[in-house]
Coordinates of C-alpha atoms and ligand atoms in Angstrom, one line a residue:
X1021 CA -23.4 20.0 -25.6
X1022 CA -23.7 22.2 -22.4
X1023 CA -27.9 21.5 -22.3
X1024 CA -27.0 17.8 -22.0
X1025 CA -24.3 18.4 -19.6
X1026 CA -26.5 20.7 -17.3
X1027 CA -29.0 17.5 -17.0
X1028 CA -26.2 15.0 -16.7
X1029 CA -24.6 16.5 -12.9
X1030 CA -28.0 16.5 -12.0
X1031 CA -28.1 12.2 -12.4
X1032 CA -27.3 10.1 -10.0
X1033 CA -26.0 7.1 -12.1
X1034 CA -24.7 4.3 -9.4
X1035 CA -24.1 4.2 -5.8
X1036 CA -23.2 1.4 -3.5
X1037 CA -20.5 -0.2 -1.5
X1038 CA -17.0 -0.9 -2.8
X1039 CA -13.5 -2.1 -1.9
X1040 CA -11.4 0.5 -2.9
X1041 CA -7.8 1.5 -2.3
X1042 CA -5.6 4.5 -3.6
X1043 CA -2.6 3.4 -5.2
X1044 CA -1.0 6.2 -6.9
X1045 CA -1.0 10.9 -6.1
X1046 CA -0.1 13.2 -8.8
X1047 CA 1.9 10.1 -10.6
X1048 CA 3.8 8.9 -7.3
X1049 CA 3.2 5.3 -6.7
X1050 CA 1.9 5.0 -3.2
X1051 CA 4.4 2.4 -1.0
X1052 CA 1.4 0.7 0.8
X1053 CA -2.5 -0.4 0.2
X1054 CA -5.3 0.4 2.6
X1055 CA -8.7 -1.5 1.4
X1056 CA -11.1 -0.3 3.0
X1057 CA -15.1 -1.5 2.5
X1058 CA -16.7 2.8 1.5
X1059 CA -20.4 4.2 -0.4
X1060 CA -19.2 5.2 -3.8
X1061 CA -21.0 7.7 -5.7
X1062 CA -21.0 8.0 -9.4
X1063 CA -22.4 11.5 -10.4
X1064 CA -22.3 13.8 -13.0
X1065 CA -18.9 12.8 -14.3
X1066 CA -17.6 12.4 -11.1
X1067 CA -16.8 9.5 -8.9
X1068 CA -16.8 10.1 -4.8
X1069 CA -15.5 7.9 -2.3
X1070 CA -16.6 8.2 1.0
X1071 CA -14.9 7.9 3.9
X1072 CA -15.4 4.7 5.4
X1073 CA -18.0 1.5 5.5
X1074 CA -19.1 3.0 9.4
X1075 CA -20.7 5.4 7.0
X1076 CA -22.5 3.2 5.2
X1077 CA -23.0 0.3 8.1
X1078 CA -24.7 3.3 10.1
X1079 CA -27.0 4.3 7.1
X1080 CA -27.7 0.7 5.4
X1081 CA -27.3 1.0 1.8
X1082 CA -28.9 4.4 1.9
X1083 CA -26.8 7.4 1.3
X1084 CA -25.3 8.9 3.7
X1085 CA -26.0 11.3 5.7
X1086 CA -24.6 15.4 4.2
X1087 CA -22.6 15.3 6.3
X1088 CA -20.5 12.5 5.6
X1089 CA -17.0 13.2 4.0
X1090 CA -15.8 12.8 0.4
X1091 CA -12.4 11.1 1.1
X1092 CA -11.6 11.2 -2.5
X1093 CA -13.4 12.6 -5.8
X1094 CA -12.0 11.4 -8.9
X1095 CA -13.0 13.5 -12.1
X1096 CA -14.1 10.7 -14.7
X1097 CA -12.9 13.3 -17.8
X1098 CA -9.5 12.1 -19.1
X1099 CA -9.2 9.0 -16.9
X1100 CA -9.0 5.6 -17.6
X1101 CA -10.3 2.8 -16.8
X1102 CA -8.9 -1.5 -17.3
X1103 CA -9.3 -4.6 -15.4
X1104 CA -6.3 -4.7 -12.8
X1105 CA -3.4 -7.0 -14.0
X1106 CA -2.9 -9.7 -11.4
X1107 CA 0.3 -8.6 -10.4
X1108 CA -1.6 -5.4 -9.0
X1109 CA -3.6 -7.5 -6.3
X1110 CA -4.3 -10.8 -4.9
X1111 CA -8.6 -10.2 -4.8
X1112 CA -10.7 -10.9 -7.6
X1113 CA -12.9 -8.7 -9.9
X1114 CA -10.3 -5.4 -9.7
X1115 CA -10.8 -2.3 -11.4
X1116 CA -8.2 0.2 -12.0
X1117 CA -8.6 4.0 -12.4
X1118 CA -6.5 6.4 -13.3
X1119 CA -7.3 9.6 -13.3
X1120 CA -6.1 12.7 -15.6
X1121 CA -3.8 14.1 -12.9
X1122 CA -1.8 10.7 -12.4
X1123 CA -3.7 9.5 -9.4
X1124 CA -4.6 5.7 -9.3
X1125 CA -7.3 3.6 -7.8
X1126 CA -7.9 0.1 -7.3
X1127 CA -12.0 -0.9 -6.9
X1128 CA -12.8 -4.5 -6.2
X1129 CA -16.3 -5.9 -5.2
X1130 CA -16.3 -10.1 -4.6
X1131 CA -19.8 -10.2 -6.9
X1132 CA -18.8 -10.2 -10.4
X1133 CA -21.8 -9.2 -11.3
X1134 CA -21.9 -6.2 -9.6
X1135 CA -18.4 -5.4 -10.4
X1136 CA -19.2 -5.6 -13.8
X1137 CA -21.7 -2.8 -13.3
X1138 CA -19.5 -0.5 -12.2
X1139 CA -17.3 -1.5 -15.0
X1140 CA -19.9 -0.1 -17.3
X1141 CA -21.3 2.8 -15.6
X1142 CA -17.5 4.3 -14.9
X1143 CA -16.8 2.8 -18.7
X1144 CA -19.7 4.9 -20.2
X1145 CA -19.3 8.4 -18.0
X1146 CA -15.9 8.6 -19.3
X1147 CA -16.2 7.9 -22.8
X1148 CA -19.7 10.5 -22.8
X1149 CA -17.3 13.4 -21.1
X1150 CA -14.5 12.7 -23.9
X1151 CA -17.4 13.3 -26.5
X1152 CA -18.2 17.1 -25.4
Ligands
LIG1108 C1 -0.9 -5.8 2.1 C2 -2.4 -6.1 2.3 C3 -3.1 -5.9 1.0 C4 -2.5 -6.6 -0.1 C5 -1.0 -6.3 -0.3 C6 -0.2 -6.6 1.0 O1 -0.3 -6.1 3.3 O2 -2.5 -7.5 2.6 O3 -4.5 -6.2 1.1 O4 -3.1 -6.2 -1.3 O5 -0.5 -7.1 -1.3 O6 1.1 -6.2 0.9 P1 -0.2 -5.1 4.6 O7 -1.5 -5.1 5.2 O8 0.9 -5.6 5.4 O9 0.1 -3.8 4.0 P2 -4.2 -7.1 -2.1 O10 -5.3 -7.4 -1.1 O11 -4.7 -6.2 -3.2 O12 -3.5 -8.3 -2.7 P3 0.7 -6.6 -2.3 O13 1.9 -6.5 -1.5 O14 0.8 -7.8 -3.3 O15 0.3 -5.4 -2.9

């Protein structure tokens, strides 16, 4: 329905600070991890990793400023979303996404709790853009 996809860019569903670490481009397995501690948007079907936790260390928790960099944007329609199998990392609470064009990401956060949010919110924007 585009009248309830014209108000859903416009909310902000979740942001806050994640570990995070791409794994996979276009389908080839990247050879090495970087983690690295970055403000993570989720936004009108659309999850934004920003560039680093200086970023966010210099702003708080507050969003950054505009002029802050996207490193990575993964589009939310046609990916997927599972709790890491151990054999993917060492850390506790790991998400992994996959999005549509074979790219992978690992999100981890120490606070289940929180973790578990993300779960949902990520969870729920993907299974509302597979309804249109
Ligand atoms: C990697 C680094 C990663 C770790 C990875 C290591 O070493 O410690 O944090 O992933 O484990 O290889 P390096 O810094 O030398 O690249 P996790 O923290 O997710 O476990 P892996 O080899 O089991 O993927």
């Amino acid at each position: 329905c585009p009248a309830t996809a014209a108000v859903r860019t416009k909310t902000l569903d979740k942001a806050g600070v994640l570990h995070r670490t791409k794994t996979a481009e276009k389908g080839k397995r990247l050879r090495k991890k970087h983690w690295s501690a970055s403000w993570t948007v989720l936004e009108g079907g659309v999850l934004t990793f920003f560039k680093d936790s200086k970023t966010s260390a210099a702003g708080g928790l507050r969003q950054p400023s505009k002029f802050s960099t996207p490193e990575y944007t993964v589009e939310l329609r046609g990916a997927t979303l599972s709790w890491a199998p151990k054999d993917k990392s060492s850390r506790k609470n790991v998400l992994e996404l996959r999005s549509r064009d074979g790219s992978e990401y690992l999100i981890q956060h120490d606070s289940e709790a929180i973790i578990s949010t993300w779960h949902k919110a990520i969870a729920q924007g993907i299974q509302e853009l597979s309804a249109d």
